[in-house]
Tab-separated table of C-alpha atoms in Angstrom:
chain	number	residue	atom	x	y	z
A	5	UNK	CA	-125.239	50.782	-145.156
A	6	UNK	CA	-127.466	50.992	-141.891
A	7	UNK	CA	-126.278	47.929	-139.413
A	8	UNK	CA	-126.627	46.537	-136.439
A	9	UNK	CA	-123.194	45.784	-135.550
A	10	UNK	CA	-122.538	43.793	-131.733
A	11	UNK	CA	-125.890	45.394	-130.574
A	12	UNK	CA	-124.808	48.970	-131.574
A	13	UNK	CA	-126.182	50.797	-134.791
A	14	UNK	CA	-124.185	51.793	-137.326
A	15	UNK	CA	-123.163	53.227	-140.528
A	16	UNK	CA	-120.925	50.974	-142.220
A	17	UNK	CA	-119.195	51.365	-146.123
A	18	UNK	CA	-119.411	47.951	-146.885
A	19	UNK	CA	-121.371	45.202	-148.876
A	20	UNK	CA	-120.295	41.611	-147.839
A	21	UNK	CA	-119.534	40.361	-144.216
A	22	UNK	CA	-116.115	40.680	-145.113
A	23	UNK	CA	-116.066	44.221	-145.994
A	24	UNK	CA	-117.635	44.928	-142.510
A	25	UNK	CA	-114.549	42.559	-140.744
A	26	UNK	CA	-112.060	44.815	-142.823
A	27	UNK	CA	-113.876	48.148	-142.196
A	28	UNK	CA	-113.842	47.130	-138.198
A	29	UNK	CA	-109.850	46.502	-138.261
A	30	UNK	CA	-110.581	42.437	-137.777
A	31	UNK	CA	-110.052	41.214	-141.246
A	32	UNK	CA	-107.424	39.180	-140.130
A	33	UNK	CA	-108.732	38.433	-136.107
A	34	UNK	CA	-109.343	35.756	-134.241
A	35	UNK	CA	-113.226	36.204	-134.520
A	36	UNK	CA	-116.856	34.120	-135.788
A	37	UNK	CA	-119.464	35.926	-137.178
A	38	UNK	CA	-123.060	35.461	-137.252
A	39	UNK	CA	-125.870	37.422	-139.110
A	40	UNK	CA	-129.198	37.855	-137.982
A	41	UNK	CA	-129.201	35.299	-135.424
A	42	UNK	CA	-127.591	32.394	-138.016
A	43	UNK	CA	-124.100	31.733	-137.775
A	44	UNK	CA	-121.734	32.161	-141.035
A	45	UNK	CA	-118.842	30.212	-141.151
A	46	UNK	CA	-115.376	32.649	-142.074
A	47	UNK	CA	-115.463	30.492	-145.712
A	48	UNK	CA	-118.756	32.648	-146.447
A	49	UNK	CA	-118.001	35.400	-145.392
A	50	UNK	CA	-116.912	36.906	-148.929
A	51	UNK	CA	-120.240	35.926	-150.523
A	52	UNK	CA	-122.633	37.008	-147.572
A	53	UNK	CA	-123.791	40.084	-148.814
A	54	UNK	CA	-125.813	42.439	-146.215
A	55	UNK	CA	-128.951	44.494	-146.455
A	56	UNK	CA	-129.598	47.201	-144.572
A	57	UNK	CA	-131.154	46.592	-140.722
A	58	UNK	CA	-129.006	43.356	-140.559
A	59	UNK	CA	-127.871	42.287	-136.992
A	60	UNK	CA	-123.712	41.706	-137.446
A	61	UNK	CA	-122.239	39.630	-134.510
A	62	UNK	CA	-118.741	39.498	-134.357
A	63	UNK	CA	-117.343	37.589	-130.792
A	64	UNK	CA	-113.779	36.786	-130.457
A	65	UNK	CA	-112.060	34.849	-127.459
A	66	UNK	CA	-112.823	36.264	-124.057
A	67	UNK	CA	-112.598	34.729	-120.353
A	68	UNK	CA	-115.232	32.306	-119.391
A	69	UNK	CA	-116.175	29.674	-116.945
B	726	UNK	CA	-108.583	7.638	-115.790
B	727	UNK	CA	-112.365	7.115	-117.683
B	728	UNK	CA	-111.690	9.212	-121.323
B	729	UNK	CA	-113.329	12.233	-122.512
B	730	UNK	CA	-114.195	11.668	-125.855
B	731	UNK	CA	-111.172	9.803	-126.850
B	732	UNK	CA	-109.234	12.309	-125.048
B	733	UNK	CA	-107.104	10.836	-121.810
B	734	UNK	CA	-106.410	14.124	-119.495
B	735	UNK	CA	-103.558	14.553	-117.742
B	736	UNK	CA	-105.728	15.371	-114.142
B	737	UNK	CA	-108.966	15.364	-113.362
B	738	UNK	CA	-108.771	19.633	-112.880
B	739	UNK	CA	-110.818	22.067	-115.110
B	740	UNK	CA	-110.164	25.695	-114.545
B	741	UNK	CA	-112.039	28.667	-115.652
B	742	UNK	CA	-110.635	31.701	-117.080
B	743	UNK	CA	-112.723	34.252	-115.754
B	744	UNK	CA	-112.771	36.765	-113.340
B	745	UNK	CA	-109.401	37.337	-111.893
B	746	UNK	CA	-107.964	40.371	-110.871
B	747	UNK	CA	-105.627	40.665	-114.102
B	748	UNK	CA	-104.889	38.073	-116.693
B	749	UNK	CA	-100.713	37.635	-114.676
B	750	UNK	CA	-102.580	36.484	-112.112
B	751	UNK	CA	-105.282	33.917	-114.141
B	752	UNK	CA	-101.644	32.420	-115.878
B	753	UNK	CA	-100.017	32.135	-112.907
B	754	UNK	CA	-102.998	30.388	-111.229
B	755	UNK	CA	-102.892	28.361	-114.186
B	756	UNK	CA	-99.466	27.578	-114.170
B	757	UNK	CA	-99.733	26.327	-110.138
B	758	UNK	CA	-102.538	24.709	-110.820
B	759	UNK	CA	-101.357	21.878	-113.265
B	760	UNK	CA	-105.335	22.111	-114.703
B	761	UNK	CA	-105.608	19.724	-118.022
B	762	UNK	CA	-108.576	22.118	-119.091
B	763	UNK	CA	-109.323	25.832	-119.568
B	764	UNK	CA	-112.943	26.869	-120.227
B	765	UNK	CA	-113.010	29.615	-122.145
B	766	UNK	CA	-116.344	31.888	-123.914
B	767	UNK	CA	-116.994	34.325	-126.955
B	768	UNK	CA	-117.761	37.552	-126.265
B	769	UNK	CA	-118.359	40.599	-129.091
B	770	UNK	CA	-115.245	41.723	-130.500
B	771	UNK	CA	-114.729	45.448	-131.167
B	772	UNK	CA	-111.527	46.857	-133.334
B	773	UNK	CA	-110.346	49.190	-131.100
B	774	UNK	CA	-109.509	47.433	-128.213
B	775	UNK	CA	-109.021	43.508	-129.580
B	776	UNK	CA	-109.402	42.049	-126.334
B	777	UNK	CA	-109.974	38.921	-127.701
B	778	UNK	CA	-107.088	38.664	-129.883
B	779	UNK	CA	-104.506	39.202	-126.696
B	780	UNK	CA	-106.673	36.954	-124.345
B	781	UNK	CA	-106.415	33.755	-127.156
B	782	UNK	CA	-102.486	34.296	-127.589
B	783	UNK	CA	-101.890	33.922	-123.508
B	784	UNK	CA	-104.996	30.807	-123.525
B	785	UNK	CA	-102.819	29.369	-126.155
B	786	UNK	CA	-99.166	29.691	-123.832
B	787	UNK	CA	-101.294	27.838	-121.606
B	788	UNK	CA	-100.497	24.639	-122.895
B	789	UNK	CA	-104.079	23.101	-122.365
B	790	UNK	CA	-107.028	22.231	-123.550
B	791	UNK	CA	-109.576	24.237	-124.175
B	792	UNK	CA	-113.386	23.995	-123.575
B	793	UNK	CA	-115.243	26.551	-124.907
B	794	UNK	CA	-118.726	27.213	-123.031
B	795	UNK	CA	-122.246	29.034	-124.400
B	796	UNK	CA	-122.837	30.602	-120.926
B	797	UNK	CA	-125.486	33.077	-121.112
B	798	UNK	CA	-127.358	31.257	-123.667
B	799	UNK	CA	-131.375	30.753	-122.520
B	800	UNK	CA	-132.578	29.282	-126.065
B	801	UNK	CA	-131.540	26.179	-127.911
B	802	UNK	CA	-130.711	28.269	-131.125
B	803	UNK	CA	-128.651	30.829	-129.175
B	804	UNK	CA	-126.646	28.155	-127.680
B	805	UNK	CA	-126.466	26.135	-130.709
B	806	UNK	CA	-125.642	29.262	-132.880
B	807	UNK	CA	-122.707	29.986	-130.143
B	808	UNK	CA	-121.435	26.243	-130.370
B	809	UNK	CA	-120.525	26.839	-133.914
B	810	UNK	CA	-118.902	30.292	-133.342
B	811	UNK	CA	-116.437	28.622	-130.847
B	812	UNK	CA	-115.799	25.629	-133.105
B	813	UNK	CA	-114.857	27.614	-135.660
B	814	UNK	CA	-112.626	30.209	-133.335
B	815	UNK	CA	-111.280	27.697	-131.242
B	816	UNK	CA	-111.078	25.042	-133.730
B	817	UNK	CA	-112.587	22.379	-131.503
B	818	UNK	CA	-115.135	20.018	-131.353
B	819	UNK	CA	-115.586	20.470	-127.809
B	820	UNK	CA	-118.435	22.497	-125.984
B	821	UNK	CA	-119.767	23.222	-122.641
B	822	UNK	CA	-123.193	23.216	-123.664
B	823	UNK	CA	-125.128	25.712	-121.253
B	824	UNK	CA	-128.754	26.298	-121.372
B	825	UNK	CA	-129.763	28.664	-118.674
B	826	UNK	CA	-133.786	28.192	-117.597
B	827	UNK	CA	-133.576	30.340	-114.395
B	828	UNK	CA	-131.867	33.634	-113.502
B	829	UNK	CA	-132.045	33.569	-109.398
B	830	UNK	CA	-130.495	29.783	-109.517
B	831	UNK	CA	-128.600	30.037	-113.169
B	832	UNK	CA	-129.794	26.475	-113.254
B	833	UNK	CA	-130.013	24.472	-116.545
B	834	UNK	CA	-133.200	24.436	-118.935
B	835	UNK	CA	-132.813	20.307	-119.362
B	836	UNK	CA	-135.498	20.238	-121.918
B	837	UNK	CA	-133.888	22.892	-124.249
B	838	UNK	CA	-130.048	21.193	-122.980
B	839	UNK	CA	-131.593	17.684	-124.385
B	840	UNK	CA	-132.758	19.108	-127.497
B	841	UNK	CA	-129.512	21.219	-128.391
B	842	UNK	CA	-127.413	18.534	-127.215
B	843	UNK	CA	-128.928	16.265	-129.811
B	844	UNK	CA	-128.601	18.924	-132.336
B	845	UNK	CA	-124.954	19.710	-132.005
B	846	UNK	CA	-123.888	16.007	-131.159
B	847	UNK	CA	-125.473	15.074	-135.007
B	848	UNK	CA	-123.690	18.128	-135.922
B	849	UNK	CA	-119.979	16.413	-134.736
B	850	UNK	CA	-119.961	18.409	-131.769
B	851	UNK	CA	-118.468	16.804	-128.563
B	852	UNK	CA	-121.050	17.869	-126.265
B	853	UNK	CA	-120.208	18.033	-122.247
B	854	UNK	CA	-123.186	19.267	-120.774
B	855	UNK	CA	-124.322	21.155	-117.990
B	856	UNK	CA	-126.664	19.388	-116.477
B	857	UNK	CA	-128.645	18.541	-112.968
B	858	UNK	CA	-127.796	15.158	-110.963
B	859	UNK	CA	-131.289	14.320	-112.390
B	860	UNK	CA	-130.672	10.842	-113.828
B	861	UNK	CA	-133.888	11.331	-116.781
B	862	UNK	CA	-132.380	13.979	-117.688
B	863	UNK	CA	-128.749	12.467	-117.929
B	864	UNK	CA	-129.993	9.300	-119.273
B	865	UNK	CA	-131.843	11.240	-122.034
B	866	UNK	CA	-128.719	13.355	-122.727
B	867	UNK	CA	-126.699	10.094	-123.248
B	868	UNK	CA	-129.389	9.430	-125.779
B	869	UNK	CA	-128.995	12.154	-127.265
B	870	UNK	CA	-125.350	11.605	-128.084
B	871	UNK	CA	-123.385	12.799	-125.364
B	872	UNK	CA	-120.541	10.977	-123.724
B	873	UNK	CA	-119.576	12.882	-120.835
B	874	UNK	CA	-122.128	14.613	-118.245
B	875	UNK	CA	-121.557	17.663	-116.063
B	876	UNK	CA	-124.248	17.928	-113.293
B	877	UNK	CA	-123.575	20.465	-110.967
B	878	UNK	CA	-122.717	20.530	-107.458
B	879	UNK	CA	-124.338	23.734	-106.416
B	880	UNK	CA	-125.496	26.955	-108.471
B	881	UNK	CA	-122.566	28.241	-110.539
B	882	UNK	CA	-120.641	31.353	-108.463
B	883	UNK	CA	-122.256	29.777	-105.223
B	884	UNK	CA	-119.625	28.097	-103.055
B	885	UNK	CA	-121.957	25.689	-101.727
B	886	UNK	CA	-120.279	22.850	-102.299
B	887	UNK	CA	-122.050	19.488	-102.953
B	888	UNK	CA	-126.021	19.996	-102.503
B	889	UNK	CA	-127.233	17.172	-103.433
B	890	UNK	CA	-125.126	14.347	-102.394
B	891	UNK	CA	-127.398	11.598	-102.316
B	892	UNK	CA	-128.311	12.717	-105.654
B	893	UNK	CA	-124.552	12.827	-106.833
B	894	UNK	CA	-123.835	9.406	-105.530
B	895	UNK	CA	-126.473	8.014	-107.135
B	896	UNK	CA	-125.816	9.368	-110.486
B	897	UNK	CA	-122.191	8.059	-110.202
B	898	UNK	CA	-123.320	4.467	-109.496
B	899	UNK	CA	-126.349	4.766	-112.194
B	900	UNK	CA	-123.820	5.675	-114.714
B	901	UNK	CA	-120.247	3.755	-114.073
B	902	UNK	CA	-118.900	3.924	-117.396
B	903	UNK	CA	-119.846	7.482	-118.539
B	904	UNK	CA	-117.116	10.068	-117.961
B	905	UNK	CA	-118.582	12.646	-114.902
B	906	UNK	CA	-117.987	16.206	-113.807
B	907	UNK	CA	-118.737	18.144	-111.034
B	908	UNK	CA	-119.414	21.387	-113.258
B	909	UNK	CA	-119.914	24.517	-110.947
B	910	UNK	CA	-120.503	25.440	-107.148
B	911	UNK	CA	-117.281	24.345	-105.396
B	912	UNK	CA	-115.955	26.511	-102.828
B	913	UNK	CA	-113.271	24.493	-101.401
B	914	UNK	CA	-110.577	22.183	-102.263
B	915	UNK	CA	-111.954	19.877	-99.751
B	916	UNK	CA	-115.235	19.751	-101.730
B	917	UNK	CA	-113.130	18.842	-104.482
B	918	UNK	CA	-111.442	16.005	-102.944
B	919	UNK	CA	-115.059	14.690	-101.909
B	920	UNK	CA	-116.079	14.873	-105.608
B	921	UNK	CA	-112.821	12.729	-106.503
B	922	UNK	CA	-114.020	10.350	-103.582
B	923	UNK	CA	-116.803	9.761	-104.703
B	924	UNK	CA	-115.261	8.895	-108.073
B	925	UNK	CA	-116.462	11.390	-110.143
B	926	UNK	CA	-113.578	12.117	-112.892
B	927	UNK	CA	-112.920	15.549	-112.806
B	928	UNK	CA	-114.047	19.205	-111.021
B	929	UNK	CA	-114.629	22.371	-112.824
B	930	UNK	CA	-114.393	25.677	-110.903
B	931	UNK	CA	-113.950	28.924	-111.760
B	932	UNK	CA	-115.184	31.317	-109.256
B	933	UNK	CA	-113.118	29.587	-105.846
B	934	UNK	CA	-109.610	30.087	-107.621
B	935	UNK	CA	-110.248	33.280	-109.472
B	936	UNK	CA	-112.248	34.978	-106.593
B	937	UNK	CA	-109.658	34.005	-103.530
B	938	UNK	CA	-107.461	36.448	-102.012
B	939	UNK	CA	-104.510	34.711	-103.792
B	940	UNK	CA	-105.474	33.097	-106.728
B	941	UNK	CA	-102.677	30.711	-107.399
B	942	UNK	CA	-102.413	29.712	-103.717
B	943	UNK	CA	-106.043	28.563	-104.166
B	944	UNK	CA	-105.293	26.734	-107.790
B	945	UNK	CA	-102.540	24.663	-105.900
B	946	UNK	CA	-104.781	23.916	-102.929
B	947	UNK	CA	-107.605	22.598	-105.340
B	948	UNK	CA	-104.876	20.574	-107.394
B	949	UNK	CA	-103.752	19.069	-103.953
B	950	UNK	CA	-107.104	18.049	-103.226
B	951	UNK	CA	-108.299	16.675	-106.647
B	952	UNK	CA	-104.964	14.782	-106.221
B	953	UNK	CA	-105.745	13.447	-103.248
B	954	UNK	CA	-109.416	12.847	-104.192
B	955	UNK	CA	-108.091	10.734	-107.356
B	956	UNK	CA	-105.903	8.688	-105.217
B	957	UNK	CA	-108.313	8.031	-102.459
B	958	UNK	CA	-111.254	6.984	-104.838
B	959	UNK	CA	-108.755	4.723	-106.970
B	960	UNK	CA	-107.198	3.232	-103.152
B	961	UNK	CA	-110.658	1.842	-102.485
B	962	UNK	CA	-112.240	3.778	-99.625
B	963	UNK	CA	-113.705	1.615	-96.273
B	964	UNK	CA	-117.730	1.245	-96.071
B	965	UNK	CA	-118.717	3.773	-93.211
B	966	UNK	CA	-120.573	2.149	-90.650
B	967	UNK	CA	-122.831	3.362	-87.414
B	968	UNK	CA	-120.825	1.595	-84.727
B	969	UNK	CA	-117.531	1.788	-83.662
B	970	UNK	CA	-114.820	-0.805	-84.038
B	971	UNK	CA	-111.487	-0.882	-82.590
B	972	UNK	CA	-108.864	-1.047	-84.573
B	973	UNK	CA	-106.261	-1.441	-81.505
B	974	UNK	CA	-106.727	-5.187	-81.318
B	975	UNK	CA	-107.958	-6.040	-77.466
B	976	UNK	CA	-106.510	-9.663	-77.840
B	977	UNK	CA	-103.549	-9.838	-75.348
B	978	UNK	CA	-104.457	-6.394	-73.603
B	979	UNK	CA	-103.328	-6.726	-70.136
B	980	UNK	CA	-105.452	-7.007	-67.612
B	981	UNK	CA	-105.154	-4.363	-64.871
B	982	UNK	CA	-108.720	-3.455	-62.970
C-alpha cells in the first residue's frame, strides 16, 4: 500500500494502523498516531484500516520547550 | 503556593527540555535545578533510530512533572489534534496549549488559543495557555475553561526579559486568584526573581538554561532567583516612592557645624 508515512512516501505491506506500527519496528513504542490530520487513539488502532494516499503520523516523545 | 489544577508544585520553576548540548547535560541541569516541571513535545517517530523511546525513559528518571506543549502548531485543529497525541503518550491531562499567529515574533494567535482552549478544556484537558498579558484575551480564556494563564514575558528564544511590565503587573492584580506564569523570554535569573516579585507563581524557560555556557550552573542560578523571588513576594515588598527617606533616624544626631 502507497502511504504517506511522517511526511515521507512510502510503500508499506500493511492494512490496519497497526500493521504499519509493527512493519516500522514501533509496535510496542512509546508513540500516538494520527491519520489524515485526525488523531486515533492506540485502542483503534487494530480496526483503522488504511487506503492508499493516507497521511500516517506517528510522533513519539522528543525535547521541547 | 496558588495550585495548578489541583496540583500543589514543589517550586515555582518550569524547565524546558530542549536544546542542550547532549541530553547528560539537560539531566544534570535538571537535577541542579530542583524544577517541579519539564515541558516536553512530540515529534515524528522513525524505527530506526527511536529517539523518542530513549528521550521518555531519562524524562521519566527525572522525577517531575511533565507538561507536554503543541509548539509549532498555527491552526486550532493542529494544536488540538497534537493535545490528544500527548495525552495519550504522556498520559496526562496537562497541555501547553500553543497557537503560533506570527513567525518573526512566534507570538500567540489568541483568537485560535481561545477557541482550542475551549475545545480541549470540554474535552478534560487541563489547558495552561500561552498567552499575551492582554487581559480580554485572558479573561476570555478563563471563560473558556482554563485555570491557569501563561502570558509571556518577551518572544520565546528572546532573552528580553519582561517587555511589558506595566502590562504584567496589571494582569497579576486583574487576576489574584488565577494561577500565573511567566511562559517564555527570560534571559536572566534576575528577571526571574522580578517575575516572583511581582507575584506571579512560577517561570518557564528553556532557552537561558539550555543555551548558557554551562547549563546546570545557569539552572541553579535561576532556582536561586525564583527562590528568592518567592520569598520576597510572600515577605511583603515596601511601596517605592519618588523621594528619599532616611532610614538612619536624625533624632539625637549630634550637632557639630
Amino acid at each position: 500500500m502507497k502511504l504517506m508515512l511522517n511526511g515521507t512516501a512510502r510503500e508499506i505491506d500493511a492494512q490496519t494502523l497497526a500493521d504499519v506500527l509493527v512493519a516500522e519496528g514501533l509496535g510496542t513504542a512509546k508513540v500516538a498516531t494520527a491519520v489524515n490530520g485526525s488523531f486515533v487513539p492506540a485502542g483503534l488502532r487494530a480496526t483503522t484500516d488504511l487506503r492508499d494516499g493516507d497521511a500516517v503520523e506517528i510522533v513519539a516523545p522528543m525535547q521541547g520547550g | 503556593m496558588r495550585e495548578f489544577y489541583g496540583t500543589t508544585l514543589a517550586n515555582g520553576f518550569m524547565l524546558g527540555t530542549a536544546q542542550y548540548p547532549s541530553p547528560a547535560i539537560l539531566a544534570d541541569a535538571f537535577k541542579r535545578s530542583g524544577a517541579s516541571v519539564a515541558t516536553v513535545s512530540l515529534r515524528r517517530e522513525s524505527g530506526q533510530d527511536r529517539a523518542g523511546q530513549d528521550f521518555w525513559q531519562m524524562i521519566q528518571g527525572l522525577g517531575v512533572h511533565v507538561l507536554p506543549n503543541t509548539a509549532g502548531c498555527h491552526t486550532v485543529k493542529e494544536a488540538v489534534t497534537t493535545a490528544h497525541m500527548a495525552r495519550e503518550v504522556f498520559d496526562t491531562k496537562w497541555i501547553k496549549l500553543e497557537v503560533i499567529g506570527e513567525e518573526d515574533t512566534l507570538q500567540p494567535d489568541v483568537f485560535g488559543l481561545v477557541e482550542a482552549a475551549r475545545i480541549l478544556t470540554e474535552d478534560g484537558f487541563q489547558v495552561f495557555p500561552y498567552t499575551t498579558e492582554d487581559l480580554v484575551v485572558a479573561d476570555r480564556l478563563l471563560h473558556a475553561g482554563c485555570e491557569v494563564l501563561m502570558p509571556w514575558g518577551a518572544p520565546i528564544g528572546s532573552g528580553k526579559g519582561l517587555n511589558n511590565v506595566f502590562g504584567l503587573r496589571a494582569m497579576r492584580a486583574h487576576f489574584p486568584d488565577v494561577p500565573l506564569v511567566i511562559d517564555a523570554g527570560l534571559g536572566l535569573p534576575s528577571q526571574a526573581a522580578a517575575a516572583m516579585e511581582m507575584g506571579f507563581d512560577a517561570v518557564l524557560l528553556n532557552t537561558a538554561v539550555a543555551k548558557a555556557g554551562d547549563p546546570a550552573a545557569m539552572a541553579l542560578a535561576f532556582a536561586q532567583a525564583v527562590a528568592a523571588g518567592t520569598l520576597a513576594a510572600q515577605a511583603d515588598p515596601m511601596e517605592p516612592r519618588d523621594m528619599a527617606a532616611p532610614s538612619t533616624p536624625v533624632i539625637g544626631k549630634a550637632f557639630l557645624s
